[in-house]
mmCIF file of C-alpha atoms in Angstrom:
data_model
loop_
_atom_site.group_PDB
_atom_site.id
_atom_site.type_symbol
_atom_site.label_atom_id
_atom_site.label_comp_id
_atom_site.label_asym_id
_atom_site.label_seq_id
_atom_site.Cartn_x
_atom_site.Cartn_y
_atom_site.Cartn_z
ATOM 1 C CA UNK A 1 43.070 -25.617 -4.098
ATOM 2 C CA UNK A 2 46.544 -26.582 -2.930
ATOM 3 C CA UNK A 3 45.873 -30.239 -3.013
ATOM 4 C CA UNK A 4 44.099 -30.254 -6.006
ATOM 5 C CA UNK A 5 46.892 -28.388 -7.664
ATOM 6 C CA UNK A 6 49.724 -30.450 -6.374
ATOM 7 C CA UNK A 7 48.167 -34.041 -8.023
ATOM 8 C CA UNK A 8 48.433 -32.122 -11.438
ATOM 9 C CA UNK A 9 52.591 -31.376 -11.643
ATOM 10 C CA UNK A 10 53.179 -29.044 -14.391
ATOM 11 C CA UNK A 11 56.025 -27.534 -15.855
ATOM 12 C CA UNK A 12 55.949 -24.723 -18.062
ATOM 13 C CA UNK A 13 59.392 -24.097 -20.009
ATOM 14 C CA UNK A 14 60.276 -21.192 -22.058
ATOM 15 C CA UNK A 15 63.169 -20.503 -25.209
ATOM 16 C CA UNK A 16 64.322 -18.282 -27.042
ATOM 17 C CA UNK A 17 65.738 -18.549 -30.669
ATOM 18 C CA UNK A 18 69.182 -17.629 -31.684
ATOM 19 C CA UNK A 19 70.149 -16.882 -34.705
ATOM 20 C CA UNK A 20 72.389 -19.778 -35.673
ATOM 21 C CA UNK A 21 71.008 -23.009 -36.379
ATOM 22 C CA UNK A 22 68.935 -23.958 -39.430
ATOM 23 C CA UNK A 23 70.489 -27.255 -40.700
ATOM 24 C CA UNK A 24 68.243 -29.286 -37.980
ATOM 25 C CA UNK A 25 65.355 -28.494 -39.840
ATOM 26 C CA UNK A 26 64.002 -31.226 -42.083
ATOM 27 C CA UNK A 27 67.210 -33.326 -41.424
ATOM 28 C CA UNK A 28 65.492 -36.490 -40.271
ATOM 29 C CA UNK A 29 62.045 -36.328 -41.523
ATOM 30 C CA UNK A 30 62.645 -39.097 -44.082
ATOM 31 C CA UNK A 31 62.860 -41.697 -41.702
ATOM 32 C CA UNK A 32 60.414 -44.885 -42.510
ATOM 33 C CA UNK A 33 56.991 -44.437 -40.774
ATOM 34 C CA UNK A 34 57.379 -48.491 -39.414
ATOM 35 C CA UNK A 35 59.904 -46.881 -36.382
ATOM 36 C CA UNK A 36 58.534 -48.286 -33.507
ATOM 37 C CA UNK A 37 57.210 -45.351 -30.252
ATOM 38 C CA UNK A 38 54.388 -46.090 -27.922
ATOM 39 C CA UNK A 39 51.177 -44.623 -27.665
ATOM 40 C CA UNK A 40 50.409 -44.641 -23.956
ATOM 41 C CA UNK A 41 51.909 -47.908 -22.372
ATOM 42 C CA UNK A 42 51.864 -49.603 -26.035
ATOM 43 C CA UNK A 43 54.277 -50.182 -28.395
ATOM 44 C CA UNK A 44 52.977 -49.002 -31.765
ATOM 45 C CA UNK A 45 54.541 -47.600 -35.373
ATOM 46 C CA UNK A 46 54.947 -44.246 -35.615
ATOM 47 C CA UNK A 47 51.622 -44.368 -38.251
ATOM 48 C CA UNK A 48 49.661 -46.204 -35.957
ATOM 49 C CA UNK A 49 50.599 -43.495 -33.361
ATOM 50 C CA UNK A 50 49.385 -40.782 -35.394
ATOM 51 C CA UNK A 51 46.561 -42.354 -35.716
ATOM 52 C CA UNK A 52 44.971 -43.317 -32.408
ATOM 53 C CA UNK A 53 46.175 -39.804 -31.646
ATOM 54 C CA UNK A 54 44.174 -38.463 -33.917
ATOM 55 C CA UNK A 55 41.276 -40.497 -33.050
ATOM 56 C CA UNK A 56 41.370 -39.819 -29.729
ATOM 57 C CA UNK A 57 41.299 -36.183 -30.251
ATOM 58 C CA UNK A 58 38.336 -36.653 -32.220
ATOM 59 C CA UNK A 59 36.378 -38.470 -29.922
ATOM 60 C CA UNK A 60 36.956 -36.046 -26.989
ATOM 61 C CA UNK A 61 36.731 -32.865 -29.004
ATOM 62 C CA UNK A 62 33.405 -31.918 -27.975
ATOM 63 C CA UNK A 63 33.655 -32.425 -24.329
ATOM 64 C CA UNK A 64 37.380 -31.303 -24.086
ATOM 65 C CA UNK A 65 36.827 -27.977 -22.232
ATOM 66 C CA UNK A 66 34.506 -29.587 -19.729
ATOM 67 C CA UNK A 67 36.806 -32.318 -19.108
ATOM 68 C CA UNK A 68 40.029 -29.676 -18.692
ATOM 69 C CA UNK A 69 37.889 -27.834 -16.006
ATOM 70 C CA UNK A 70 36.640 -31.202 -14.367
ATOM 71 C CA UNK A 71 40.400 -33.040 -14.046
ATOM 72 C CA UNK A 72 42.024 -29.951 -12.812
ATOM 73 C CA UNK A 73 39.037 -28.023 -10.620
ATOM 74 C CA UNK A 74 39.509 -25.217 -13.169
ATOM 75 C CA UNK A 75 42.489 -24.283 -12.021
ATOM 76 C CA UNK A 76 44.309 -24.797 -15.800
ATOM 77 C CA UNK A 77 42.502 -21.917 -16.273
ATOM 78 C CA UNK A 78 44.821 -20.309 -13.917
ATOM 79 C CA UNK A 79 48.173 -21.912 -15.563
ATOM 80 C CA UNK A 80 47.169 -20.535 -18.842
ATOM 81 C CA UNK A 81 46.959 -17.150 -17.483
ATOM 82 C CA UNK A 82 49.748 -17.440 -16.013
ATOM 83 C CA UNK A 83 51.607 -18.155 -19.365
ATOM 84 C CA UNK A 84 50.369 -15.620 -21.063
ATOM 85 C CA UNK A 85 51.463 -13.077 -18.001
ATOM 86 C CA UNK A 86 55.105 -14.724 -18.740
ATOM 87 C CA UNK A 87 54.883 -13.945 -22.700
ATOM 88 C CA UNK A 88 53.951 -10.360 -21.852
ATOM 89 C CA UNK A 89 52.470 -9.789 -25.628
ATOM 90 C CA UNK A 90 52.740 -6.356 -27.023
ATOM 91 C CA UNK A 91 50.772 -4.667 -30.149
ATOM 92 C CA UNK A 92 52.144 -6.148 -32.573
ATOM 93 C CA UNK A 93 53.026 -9.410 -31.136
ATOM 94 C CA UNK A 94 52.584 -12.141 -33.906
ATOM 95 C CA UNK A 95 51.681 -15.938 -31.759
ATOM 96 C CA UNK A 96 51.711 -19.028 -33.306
ATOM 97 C CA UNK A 97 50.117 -21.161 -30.759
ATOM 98 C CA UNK A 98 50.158 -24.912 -32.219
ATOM 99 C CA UNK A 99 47.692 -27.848 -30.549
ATOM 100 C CA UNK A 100 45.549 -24.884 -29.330
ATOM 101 C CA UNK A 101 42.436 -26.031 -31.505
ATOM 102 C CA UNK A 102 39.718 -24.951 -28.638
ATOM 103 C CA UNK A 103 41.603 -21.320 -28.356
ATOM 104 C CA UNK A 104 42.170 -21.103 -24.883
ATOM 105 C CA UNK A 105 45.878 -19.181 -25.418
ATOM 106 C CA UNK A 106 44.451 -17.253 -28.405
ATOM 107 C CA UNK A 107 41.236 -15.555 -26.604
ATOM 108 C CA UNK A 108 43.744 -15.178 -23.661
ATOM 109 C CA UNK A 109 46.534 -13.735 -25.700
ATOM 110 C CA UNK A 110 43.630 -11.366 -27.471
ATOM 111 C CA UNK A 111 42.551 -9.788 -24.601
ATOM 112 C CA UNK A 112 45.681 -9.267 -23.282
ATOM 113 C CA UNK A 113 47.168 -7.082 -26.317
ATOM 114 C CA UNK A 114 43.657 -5.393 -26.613
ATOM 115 C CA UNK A 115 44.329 -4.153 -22.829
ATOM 116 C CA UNK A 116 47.754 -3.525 -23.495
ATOM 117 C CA UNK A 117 46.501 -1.223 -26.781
ATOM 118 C CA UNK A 118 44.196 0.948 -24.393
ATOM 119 C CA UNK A 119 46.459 1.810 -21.637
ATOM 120 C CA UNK A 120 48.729 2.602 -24.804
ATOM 121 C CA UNK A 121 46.195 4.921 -25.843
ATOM 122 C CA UNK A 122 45.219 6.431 -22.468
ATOM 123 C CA UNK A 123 49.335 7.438 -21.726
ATOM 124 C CA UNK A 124 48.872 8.531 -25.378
ATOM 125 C CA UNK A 125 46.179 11.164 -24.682
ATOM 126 C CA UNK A 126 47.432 11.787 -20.702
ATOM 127 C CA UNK A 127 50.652 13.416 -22.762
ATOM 128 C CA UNK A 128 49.145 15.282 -25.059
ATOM 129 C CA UNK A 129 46.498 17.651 -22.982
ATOM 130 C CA UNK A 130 46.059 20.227 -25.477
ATOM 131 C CA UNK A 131 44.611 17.823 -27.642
ATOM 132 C CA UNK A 132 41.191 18.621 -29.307
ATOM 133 C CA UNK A 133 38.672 17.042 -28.953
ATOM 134 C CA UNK A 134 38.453 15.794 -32.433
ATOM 135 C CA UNK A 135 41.644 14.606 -32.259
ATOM 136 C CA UNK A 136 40.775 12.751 -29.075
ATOM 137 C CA UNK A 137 37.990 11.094 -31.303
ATOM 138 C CA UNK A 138 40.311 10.346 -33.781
ATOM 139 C CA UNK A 139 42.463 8.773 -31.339
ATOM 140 C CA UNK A 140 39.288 6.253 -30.170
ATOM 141 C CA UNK A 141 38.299 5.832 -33.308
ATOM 142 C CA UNK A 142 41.833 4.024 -34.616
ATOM 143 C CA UNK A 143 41.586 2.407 -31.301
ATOM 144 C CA UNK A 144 38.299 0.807 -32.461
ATOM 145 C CA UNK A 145 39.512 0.201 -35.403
ATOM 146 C CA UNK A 146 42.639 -1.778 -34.781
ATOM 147 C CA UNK A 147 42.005 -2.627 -31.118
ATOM 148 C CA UNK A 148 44.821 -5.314 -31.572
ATOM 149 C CA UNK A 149 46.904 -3.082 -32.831
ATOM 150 C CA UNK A 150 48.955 -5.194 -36.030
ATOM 151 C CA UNK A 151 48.926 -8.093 -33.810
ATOM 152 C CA UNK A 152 47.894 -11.985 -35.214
ATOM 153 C CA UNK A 153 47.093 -15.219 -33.756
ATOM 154 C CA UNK A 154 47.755 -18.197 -35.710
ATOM 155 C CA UNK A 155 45.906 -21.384 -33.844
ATOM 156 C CA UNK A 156 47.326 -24.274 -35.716
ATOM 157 C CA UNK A 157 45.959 -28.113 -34.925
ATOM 158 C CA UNK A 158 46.494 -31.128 -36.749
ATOM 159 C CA UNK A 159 42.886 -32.159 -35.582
ATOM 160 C CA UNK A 160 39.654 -30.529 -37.679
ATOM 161 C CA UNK A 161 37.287 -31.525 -34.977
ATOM 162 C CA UNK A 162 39.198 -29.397 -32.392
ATOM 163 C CA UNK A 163 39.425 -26.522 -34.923
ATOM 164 C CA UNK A 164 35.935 -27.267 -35.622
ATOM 165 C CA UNK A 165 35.304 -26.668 -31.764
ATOM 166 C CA UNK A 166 37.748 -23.619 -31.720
ATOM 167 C CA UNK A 167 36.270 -21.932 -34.520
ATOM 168 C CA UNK A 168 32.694 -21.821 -32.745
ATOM 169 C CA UNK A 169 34.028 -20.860 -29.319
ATOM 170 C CA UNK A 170 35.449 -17.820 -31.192
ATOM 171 C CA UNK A 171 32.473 -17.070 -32.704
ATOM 172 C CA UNK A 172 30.455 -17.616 -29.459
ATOM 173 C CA UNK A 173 32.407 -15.110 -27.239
ATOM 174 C CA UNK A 174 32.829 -12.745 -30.520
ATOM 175 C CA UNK A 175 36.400 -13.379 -31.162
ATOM 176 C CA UNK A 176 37.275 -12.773 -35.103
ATOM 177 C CA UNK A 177 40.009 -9.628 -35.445
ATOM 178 C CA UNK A 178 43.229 -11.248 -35.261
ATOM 179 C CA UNK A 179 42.407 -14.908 -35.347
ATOM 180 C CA UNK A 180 42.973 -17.548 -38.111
ATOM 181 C CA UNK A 181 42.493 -21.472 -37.813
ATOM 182 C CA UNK A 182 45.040 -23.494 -39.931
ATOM 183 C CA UNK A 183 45.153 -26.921 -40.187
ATOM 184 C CA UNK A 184 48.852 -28.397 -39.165
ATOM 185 C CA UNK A 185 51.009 -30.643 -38.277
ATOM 186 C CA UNK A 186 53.450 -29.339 -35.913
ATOM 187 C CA UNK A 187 56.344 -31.408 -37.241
ATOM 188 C CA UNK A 188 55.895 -30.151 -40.307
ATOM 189 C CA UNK A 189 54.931 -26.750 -39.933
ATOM 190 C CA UNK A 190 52.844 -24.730 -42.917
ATOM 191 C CA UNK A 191 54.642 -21.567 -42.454
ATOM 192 C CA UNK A 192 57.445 -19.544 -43.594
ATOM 193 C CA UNK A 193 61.056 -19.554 -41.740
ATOM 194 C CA UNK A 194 61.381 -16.230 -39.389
ATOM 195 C CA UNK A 195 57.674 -15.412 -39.221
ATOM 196 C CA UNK A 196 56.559 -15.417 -35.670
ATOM 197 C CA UNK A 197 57.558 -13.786 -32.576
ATOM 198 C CA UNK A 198 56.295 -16.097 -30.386
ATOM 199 C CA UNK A 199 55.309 -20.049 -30.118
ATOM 200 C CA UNK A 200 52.858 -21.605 -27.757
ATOM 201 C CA UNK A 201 52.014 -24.754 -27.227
ATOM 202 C CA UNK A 202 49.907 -25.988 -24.221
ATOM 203 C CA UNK A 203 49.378 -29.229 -23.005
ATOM 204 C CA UNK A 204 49.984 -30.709 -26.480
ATOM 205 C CA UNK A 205 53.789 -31.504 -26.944
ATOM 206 C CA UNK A 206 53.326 -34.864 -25.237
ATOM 207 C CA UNK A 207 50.982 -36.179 -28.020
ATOM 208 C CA UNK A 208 53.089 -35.227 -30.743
ATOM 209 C CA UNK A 209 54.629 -38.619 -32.338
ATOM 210 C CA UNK A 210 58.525 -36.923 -33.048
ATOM 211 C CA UNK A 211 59.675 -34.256 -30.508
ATOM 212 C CA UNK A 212 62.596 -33.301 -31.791
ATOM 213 C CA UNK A 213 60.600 -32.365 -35.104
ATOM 214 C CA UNK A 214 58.359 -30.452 -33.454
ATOM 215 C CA UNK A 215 60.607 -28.276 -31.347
ATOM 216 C CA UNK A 216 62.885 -28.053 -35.037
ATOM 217 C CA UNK A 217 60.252 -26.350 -36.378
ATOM 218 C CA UNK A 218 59.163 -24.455 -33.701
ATOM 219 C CA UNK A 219 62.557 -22.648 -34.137
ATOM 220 C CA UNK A 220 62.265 -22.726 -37.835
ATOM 221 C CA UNK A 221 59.032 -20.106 -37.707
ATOM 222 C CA UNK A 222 60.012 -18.045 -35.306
ATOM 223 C CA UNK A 223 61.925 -15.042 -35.808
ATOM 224 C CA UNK A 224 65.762 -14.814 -34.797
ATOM 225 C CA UNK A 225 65.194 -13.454 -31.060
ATOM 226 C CA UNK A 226 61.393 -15.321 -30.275
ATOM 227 C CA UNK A 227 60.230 -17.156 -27.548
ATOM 228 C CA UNK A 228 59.370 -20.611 -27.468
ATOM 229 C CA UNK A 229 56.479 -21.384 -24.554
ATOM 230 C CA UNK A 230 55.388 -24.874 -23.553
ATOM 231 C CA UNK A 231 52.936 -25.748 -21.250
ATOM 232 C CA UNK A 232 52.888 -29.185 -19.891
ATOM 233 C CA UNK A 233 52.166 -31.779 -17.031
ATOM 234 C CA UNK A 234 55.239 -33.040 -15.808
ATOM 235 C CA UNK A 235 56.981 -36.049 -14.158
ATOM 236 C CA UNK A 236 56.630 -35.696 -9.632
ATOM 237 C CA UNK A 237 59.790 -36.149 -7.137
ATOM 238 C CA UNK A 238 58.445 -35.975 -4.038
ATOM 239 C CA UNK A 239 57.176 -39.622 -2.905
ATOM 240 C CA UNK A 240 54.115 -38.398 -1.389
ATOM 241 C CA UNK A 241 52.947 -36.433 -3.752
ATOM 242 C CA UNK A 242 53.844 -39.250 -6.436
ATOM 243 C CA UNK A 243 51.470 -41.316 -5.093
ATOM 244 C CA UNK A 244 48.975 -39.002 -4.694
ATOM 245 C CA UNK A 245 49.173 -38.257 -8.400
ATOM 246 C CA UNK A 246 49.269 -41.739 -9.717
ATOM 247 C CA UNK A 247 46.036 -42.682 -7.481
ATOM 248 C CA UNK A 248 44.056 -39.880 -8.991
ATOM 249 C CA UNK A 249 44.968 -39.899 -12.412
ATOM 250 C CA UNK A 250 44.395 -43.889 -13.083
ATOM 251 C CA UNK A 251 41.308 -44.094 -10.716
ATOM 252 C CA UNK A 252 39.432 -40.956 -10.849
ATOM 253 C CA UNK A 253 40.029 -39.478 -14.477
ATOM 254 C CA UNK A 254 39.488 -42.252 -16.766
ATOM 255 C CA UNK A 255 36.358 -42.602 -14.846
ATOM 256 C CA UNK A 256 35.843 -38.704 -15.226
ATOM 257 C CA UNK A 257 36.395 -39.202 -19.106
ATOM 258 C CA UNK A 258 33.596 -41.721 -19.059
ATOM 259 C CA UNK A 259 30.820 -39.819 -16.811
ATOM 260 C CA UNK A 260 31.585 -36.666 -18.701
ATOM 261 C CA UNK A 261 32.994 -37.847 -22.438
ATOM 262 C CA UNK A 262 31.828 -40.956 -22.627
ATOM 263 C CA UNK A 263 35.114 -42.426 -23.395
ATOM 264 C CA UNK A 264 37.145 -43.956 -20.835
ATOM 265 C CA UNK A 265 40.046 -45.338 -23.022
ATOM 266 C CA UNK A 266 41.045 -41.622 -24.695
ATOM 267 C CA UNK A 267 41.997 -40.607 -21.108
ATOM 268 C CA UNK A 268 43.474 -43.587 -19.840
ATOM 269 C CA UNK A 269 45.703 -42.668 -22.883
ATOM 270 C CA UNK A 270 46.049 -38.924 -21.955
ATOM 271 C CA UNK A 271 46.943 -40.346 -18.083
ATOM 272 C CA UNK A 272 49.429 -42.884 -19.724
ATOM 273 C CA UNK A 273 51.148 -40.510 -21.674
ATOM 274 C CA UNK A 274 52.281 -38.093 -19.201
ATOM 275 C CA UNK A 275 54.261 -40.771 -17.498
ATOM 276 C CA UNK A 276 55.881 -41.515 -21.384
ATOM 277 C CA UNK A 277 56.529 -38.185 -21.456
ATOM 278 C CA UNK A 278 60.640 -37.166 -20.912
ATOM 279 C CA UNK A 279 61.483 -35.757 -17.220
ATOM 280 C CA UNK A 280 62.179 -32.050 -17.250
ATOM 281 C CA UNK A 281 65.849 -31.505 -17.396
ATOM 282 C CA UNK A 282 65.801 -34.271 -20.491
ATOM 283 C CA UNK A 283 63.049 -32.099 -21.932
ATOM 284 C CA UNK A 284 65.233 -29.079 -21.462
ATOM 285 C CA UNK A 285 68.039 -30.422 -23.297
ATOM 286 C CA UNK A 286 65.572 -31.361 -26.093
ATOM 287 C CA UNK A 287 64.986 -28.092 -26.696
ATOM 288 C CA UNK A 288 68.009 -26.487 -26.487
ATOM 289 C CA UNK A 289 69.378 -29.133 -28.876
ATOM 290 C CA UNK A 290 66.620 -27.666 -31.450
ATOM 291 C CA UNK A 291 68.952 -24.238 -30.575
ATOM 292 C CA UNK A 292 67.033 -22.368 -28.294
ATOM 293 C CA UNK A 293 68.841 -20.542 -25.820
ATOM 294 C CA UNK A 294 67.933 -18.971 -22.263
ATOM 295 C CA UNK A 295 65.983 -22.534 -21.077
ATOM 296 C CA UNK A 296 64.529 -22.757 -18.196
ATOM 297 C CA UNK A 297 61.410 -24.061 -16.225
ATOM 298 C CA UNK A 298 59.230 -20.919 -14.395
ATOM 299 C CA UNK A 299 56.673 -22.882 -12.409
ATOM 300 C CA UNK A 300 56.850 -26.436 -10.794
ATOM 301 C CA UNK A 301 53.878 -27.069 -8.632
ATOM 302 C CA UNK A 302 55.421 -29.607 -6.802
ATOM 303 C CA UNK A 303 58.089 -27.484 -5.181
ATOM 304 C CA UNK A 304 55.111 -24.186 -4.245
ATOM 305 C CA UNK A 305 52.839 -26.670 -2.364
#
């Protein structure tokens, strides 16, 4: 598990919003859609980058759980977890988690307010022992009726097929109280300014065509005081390791993507464009130039293994 964890370098990097900056927002988003960017190891407009994105996400849609689990040995599973350990939601937490179309951070982030609302409950009725019992039942019975307490998930995607995917996980493992699917672009957020507490985004920042957009918005919607949480593989130091990485993820995954997805050039992509992707400390200052505050990486597999 140690090996298999070290060719996957990941960084996960959390924010959180002052109360200062709003002119950022929206500043730049007129420029012309012809600036060049690259998508993978090619040079392409910013359009045609949007594009193949979007195609590739609809091509691998269907098979993009199976493929997470197969590239990483499960063990993004674990990372995940771990993430939503570091946000720590409460009752009344309100997540906008943006490229999570399948739901992985929402079912995770549901289940662990609904466990945080029952040991709520059970200090609730351990203090009052003179309770009767039909005010204990009144006590379950509110539980059961807002087992989330007022907390929401937003899972916002720019892709429908991914939604379309996310929306019948949910309904397979009986997810519905607290969940909404919105179609978005996260450089161009549909919501209002100051509305969330918290912003997720997992494994998704790298395929988003204008960073700085992106990360502008993120601390546009979230309240004075949120967190910002990103989730994402990362660039490798040590030599050894480096090579390790590079060897598995142009030889074994794009041949993964075709066994499993049936499309070999959508993951050479996904391999190519965590190398295009900006080293951490230049990713740090991205975001704190969007006017976050408190920066700083929590996990770097590289340097536990």
């Amino acid at each position: 598990m140690a090996a298999a964890a070290a060719l996957w370098p990941w960084r996960a990097v959390l924010g959180r919003r002052g109360g200062a900056l709003r002119a950022l927002c929206g500043s730049v988003r007129g420029l012309a859609a012809g600036t060049q960017t690259h998508f993978g190891f090619q040079t392409v407009t910013e359009e045609e980058r949007r594009e193949k994105i979007n195609q590739v996400f609809e091509s691998v849609a269907k098979k993009y759980d199976v493929m997470n689990d197969s590239m990483t040995l499960g063990i993004h599973r674990v990372w995940k977890d771990i993430l939503v350990h570091k946000m720590n939601p409460s009752p009344g937490t309100l997540l906008l988690d943006v490229a999570g179309g399948t739901g992985d951070i929402a079912f995770r982030f549901i289940n662990y307010v609904r466990s945080a609302r029952e040991r709520q409950l059970q200090r609730k009725l351990r203090h009052h022992q003179n309770l009767s019992w039909q005010e204990i039942s009144e006590s379950y019975q509110e539980e059961q009726f807002k087992p989330l307490g007022d907390s929401q998930v937003v899972v916002c995607d720019i892709n429908k097929e991914m939604l379309k995917v996310g929306k019948q996980k949910a309904q397979y493992l009986g997810y519905s109280e607290g969940l909404s699917w919105v179609l978005g672009n996260a450089e161009e957020l549909p919501f209002d300014d100051d509305k969330f507490d918290v912003y997720t985004i997992a494994f998704g920042i790298r395929n988003v065509t204008r960073i700085d957009l992106a990360l502008q918005e993120a601390y546009r919607v979230l309240k004075p005081g949120g967190r910002f949480l990103c989730l994402e593989f990362s660039h490798v130091s040590n030599p050894i390791i480096s090579r390790l990485y590079d060897l598995y993820s142009f030889q074994v995954i794009p041949v993964l993507g075709e066994v499993i997805a049936g499309d070999w050039k959508s993951y050479q992509y996904l391999v190519e464009s965590i190398r295009r992707f900006p080293p951490q400390e230049e990713f740090k200052a991205m975001i704190e130039d969007a006017g976050f505050f408190k920066v700083w990486n929590f996990v770097k597999i590289e340097e536990e293994f």
